[in-house]
Amino acid sequence: FRLDLASPRYAGDEAVSRFADDLVHRVEPIGGVQSTAIVNRMPIGDRELGARMTLEGTTPLPQDQLPVTLAAVTADYFRTMRIPIARGRGLTTDDVIRRRPVALVSQAAARRYWSGQDPVGRRITVDALGADSIEIVGIAGDVRNSDVDQGPAAQVYVPFTRLPSRQMAVVV
């Protein structure tokens, strides 16, 4: 289900992040719930959040900025959505709480931008997140982002606390 925190009570990033964390902890104990997560946009159901990525070691000129779809997620997102981690690791609760500069990329992004190389351990910058260098800690399985008849997009996943959104989806 989707939520929009329109209340002025959730005006700041800290308040939005705290709400998301509290919500996950309230839903998880409900009988029958195996896992719960928050994402800023649902694949296929919501419009993509486009961003530009620069690979470590390249000059951040416009022609070097690569198009990606950006998703901010809580730690159990991949397990809840049953998206496999193909290499490396997923996000941890500690990554999310501490706003660690880490990310996962999709298999489509790995194939497209690292062509035969392993992106795990490499660093990127993403324009929507500022100038911070982010370490890639894993490669997530592909999902279809905007339509079922289109192939998977190059995707970057970051901790929800690094890009908190007042519009979010809760997955259970």
Coordinates of N, CA and C in Angstrom, one line a residue, residues 2 25 41 45 57 109 111 126 132-133 164-165:
R2 N 0.3 2.3 -0.5 CA 1.0 3.6 -0.6 C 0.6 4.6 0.5
H25 N 8.4 -1.6 12.1 CA 8.4 -2.3 13.4 C 7.0 -2.6 13.9
R41 N 9.3 4.1 -4.4 CA 8.5 3.9 -5.6 C 8.4 2.4 -5.9
G45 N 4.2 0.0 -10.7 CA 3.1 0.7 -10.1 C 3.3 2.2 -10.0
G57 N 36.5 7.3 -11.0 CA 37.6 7.4 -11.9 C 37.3 8.1 -13.2
A109 N 22.2 -3.0 -14.7 CA 23.2 -1.9 -14.5 C 24.6 -2.5 -14.6
R111 N 25.7 -5.2 -16.0 CA 26.0 -5.6 -17.4 C 26.3 -4.4 -18.3
V126 N 25.9 9.7 -7.4 CA 24.5 9.8 -8.0 C 24.1 11.2 -7.8
D132 N 28.5 12.9 -2.6 CA 29.0 11.8 -1.8 C 29.3 10.6 -2.7
S133 N 30.5 10.0 -2.4 CA 30.9 8.8 -3.1 C 30.2 7.6 -2.4
P164 N 15.0 10.0 1.9 CA 13.7 9.7 2.4 C 12.7 10.5 1.6
S165 N 11.5 9.8 1.4 CA 10.5 10.4 0.6 C 9.2 10.4 1.4

